[in-house]
PDB file of C-alpha atoms in Angstrom:
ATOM      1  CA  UNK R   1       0.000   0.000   0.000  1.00  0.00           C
ATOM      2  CA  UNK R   2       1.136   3.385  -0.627  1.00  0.00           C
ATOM      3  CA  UNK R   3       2.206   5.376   1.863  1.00  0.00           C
ATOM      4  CA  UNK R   4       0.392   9.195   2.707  1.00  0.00           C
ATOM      5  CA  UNK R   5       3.258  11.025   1.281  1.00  0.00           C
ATOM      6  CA  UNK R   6       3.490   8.903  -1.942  1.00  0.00           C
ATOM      7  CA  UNK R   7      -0.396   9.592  -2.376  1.00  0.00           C
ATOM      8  CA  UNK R   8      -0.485  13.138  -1.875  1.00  0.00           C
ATOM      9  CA  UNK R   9       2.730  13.584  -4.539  1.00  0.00           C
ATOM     10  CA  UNK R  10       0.489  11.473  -7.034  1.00  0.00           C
ATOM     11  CA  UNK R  11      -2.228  13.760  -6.238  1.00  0.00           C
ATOM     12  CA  UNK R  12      -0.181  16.923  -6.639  1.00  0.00           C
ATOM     13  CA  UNK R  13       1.175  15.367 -10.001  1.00  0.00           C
ATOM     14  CA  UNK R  14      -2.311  15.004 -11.387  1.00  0.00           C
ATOM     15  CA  UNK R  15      -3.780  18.177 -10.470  1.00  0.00           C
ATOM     16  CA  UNK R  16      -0.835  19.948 -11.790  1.00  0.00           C
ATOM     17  CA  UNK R  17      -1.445  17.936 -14.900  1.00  0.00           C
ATOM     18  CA  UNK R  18      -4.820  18.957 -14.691  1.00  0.00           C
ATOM     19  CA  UNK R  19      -4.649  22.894 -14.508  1.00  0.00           C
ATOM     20  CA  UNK R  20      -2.229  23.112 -17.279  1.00  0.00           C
ATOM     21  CA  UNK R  21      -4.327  21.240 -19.990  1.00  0.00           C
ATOM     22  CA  UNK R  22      -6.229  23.161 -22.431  1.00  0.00           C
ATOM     23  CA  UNK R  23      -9.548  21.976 -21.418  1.00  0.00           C
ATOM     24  CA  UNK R  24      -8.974  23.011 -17.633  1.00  0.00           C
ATOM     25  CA  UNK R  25     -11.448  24.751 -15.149  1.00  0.00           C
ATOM     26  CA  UNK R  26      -8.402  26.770 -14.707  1.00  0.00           C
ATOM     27  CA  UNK R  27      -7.598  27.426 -18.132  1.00  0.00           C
ATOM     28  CA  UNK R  28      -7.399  31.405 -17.688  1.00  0.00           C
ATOM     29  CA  UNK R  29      -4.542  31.134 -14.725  1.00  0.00           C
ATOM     30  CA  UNK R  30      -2.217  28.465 -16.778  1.00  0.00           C
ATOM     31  CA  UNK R  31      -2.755  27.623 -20.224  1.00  0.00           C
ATOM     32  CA  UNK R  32      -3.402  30.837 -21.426  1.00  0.00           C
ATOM     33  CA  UNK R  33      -1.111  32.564 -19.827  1.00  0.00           C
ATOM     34  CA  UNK R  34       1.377  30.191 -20.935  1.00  0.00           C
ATOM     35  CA  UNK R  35       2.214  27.977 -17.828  1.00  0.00           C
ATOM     36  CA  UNK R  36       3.248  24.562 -18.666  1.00  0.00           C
ATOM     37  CA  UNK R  37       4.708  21.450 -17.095  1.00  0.00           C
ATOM     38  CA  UNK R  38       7.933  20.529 -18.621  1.00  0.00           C
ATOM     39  CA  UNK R  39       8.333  17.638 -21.043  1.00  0.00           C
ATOM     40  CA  UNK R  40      10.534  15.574 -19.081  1.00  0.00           C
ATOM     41  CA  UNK R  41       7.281  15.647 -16.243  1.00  0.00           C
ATOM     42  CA  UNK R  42       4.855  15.438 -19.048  1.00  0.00           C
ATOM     43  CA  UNK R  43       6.166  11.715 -19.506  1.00  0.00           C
ATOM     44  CA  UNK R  44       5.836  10.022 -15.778  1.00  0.00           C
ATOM     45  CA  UNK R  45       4.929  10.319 -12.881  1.00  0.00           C
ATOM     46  CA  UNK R  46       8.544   8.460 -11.921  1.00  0.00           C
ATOM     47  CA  UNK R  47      10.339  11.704 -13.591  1.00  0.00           C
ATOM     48  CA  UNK R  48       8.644  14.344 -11.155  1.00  0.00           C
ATOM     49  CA  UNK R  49       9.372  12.088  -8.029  1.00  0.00           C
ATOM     50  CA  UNK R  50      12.698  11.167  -8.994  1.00  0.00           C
ATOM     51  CA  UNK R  51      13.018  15.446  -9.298  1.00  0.00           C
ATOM     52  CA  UNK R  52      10.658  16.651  -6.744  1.00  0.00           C
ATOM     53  CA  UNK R  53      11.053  13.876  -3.895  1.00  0.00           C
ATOM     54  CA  UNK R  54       7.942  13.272  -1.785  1.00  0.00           C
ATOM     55  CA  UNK R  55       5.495  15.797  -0.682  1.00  0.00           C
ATOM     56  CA  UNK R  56       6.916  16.374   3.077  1.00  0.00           C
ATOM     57  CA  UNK R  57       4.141  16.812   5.599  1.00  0.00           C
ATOM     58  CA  UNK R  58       2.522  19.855   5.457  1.00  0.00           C
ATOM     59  CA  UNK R  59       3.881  21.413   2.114  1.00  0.00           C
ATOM     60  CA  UNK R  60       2.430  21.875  -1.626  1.00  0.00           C
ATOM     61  CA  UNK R  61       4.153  22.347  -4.477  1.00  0.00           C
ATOM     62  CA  UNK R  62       4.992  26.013  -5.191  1.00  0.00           C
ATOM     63  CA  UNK R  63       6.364  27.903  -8.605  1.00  0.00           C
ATOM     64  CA  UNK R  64       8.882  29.763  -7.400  1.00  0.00           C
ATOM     65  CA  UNK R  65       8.267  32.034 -10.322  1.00  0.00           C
ATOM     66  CA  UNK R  66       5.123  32.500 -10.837  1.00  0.00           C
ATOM     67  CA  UNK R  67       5.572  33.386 -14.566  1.00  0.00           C
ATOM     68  CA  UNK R  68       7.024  30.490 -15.537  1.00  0.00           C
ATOM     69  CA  UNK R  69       5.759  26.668 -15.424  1.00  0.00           C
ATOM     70  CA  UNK R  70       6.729  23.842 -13.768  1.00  0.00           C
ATOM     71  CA  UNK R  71       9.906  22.048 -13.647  1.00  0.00           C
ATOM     72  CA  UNK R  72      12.415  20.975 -11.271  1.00  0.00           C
ATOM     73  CA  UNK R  73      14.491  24.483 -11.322  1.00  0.00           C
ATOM     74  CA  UNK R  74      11.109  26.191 -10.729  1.00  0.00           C
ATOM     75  CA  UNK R  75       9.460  24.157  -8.179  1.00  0.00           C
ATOM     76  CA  UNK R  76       9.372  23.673  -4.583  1.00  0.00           C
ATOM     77  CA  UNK R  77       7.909  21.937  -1.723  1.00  0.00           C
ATOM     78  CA  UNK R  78       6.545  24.920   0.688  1.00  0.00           C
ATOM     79  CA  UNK R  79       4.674  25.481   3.474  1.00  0.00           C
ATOM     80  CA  UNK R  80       1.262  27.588   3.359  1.00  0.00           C
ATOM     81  CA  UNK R  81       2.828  30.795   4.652  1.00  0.00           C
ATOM     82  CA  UNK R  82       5.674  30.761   2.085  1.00  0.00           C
ATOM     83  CA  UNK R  83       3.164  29.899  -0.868  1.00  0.00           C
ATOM     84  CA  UNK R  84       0.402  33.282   0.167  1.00  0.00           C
ATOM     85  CA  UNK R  85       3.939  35.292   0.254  1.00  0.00           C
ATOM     86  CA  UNK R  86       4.854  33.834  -3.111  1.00  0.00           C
ATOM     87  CA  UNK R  87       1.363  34.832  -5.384  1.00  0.00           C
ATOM     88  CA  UNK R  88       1.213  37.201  -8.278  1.00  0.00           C
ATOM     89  CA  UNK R  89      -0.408  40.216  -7.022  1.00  0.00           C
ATOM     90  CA  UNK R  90       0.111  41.996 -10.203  1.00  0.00           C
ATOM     91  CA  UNK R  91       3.043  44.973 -10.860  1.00  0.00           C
ATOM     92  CA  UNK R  92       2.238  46.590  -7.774  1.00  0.00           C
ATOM     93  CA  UNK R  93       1.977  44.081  -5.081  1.00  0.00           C
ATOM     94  CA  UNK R  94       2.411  45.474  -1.419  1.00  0.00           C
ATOM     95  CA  UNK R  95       1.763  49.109  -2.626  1.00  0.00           C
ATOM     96  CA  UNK R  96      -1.313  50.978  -1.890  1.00  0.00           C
ATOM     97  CA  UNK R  97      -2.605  54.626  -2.190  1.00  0.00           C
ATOM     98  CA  UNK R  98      -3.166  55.714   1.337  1.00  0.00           C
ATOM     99  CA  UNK R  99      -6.458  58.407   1.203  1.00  0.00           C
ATOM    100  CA  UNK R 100      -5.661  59.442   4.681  1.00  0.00           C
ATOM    101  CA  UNK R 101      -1.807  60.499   3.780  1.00  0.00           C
ATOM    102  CA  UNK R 102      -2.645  61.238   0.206  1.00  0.00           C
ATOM    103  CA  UNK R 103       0.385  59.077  -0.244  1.00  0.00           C
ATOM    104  CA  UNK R 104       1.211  55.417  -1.698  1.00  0.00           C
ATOM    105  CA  UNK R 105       1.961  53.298   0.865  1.00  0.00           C
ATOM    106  CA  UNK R 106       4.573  50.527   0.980  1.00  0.00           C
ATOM    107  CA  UNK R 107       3.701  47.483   3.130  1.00  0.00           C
ATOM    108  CA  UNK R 108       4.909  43.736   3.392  1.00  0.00           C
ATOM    109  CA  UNK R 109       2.994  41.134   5.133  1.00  0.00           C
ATOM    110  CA  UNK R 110       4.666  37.794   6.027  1.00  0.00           C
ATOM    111  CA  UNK R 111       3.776  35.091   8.351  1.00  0.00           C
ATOM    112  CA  UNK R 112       0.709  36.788   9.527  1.00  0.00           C
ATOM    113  CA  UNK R 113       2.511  40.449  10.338  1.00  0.00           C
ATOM    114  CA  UNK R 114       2.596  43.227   8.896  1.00  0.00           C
ATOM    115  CA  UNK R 115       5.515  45.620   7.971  1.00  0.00           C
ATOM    116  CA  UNK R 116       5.181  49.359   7.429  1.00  0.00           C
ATOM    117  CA  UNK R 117       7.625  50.364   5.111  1.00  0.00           C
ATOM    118  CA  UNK R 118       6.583  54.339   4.414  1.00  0.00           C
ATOM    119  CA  UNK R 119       4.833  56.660   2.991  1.00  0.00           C
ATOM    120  CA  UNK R 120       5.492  58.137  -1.001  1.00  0.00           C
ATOM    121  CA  UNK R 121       4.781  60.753  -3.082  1.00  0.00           C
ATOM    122  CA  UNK R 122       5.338  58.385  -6.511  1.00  0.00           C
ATOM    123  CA  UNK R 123       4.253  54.799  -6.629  1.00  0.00           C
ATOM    124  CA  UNK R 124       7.268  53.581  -8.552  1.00  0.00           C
ATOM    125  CA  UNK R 125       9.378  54.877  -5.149  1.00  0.00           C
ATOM    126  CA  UNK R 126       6.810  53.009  -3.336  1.00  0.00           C
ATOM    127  CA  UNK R 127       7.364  49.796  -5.394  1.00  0.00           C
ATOM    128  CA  UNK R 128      11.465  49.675  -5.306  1.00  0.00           C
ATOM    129  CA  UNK R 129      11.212  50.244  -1.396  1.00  0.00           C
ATOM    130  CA  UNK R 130       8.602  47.137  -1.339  1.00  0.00           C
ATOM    131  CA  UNK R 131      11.080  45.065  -3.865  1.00  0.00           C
ATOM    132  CA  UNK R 132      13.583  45.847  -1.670  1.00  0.00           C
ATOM    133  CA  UNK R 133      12.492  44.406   1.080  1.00  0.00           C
ATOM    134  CA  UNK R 134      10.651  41.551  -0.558  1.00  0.00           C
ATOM    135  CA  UNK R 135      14.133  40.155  -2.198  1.00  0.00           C
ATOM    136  CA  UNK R 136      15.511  40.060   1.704  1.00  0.00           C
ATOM    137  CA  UNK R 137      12.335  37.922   2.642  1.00  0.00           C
ATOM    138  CA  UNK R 138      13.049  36.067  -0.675  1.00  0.00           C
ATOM    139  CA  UNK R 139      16.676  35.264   0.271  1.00  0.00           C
ATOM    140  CA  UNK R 140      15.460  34.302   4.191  1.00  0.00           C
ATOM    141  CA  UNK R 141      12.647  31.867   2.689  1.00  0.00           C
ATOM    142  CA  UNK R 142      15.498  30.300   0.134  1.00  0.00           C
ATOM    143  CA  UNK R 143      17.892  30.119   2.924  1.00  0.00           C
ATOM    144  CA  UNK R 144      15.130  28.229   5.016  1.00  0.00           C
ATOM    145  CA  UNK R 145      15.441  30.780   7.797  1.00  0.00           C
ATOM    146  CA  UNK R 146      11.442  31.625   7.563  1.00  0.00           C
ATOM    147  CA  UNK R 147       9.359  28.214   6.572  1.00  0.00           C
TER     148      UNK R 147
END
């Protein structure tokens, strides 16, 4: 019998399978926007685990760039947290206009906190500050010092 781990990973295999086919539910999020699974995947099953490993307890496969498909240089196994800090919010992401400062604001949120990072006059400004800041998260997720 197989055990948990080696059902969830054949799980995970299939719905990836699944969202990246051109008749998918979620057609809009992958195949259109050009999000694949890599040939070598594309043939077995035996490829991804042999790649990917197990699914450890508590993790689901991640892109690590969200722009790009899957494969074994852009996948991980990560943890909830890590995944939410990981989506494509768009150009902008952790930038806001601020009515009460008539300002954009520059905020990151990881790990259920929240991190002021200022107040500016021009959203770009707003944006490298936030990029900034994200890349050091970034390097402390890679690093495994934040799960």
């Amino acid at each position: 019998m197989d055990s948990v781990e080696l059902k969830k990973t054949k799980t995970t295999y299939r719905n990836m399978l699944k969202r990246c086919a051109v008749n998918s539910a979620d057609r809009k999020y992958y195949y259109d926007r050009g999000i694949d699974v890599c040939e070598r995947w594309k043939e077995s099953f035996d490829n991804f685990l042999e790649d990917m490993k197990l699914c450890p307890e508590k993790r689901s496969l991640d892109r690590i760039d969200n722009k790009k498909g899957y494969s074994k240089d852009n996948c991980r196994w990560a943890s909830e947290n890590v995944q939410s800090w990981n989506r494509d919010w768009g150009p902008y992401k952790g930038v806001s206009w601020s009515p009460a400062s008539s300002k954009w604001r520059a905020r990151l949120a990881y790990g259920g906190r929240e991190f002021h990072l200022g107040y500016f006059d021009d959203k770009d400004r707003a944006k490298e500050v936030y990029d900034s800041h994200a890349r050091i998260i970034d390097w402390l997720i890679e690093a495994e010092f934040l799960q």
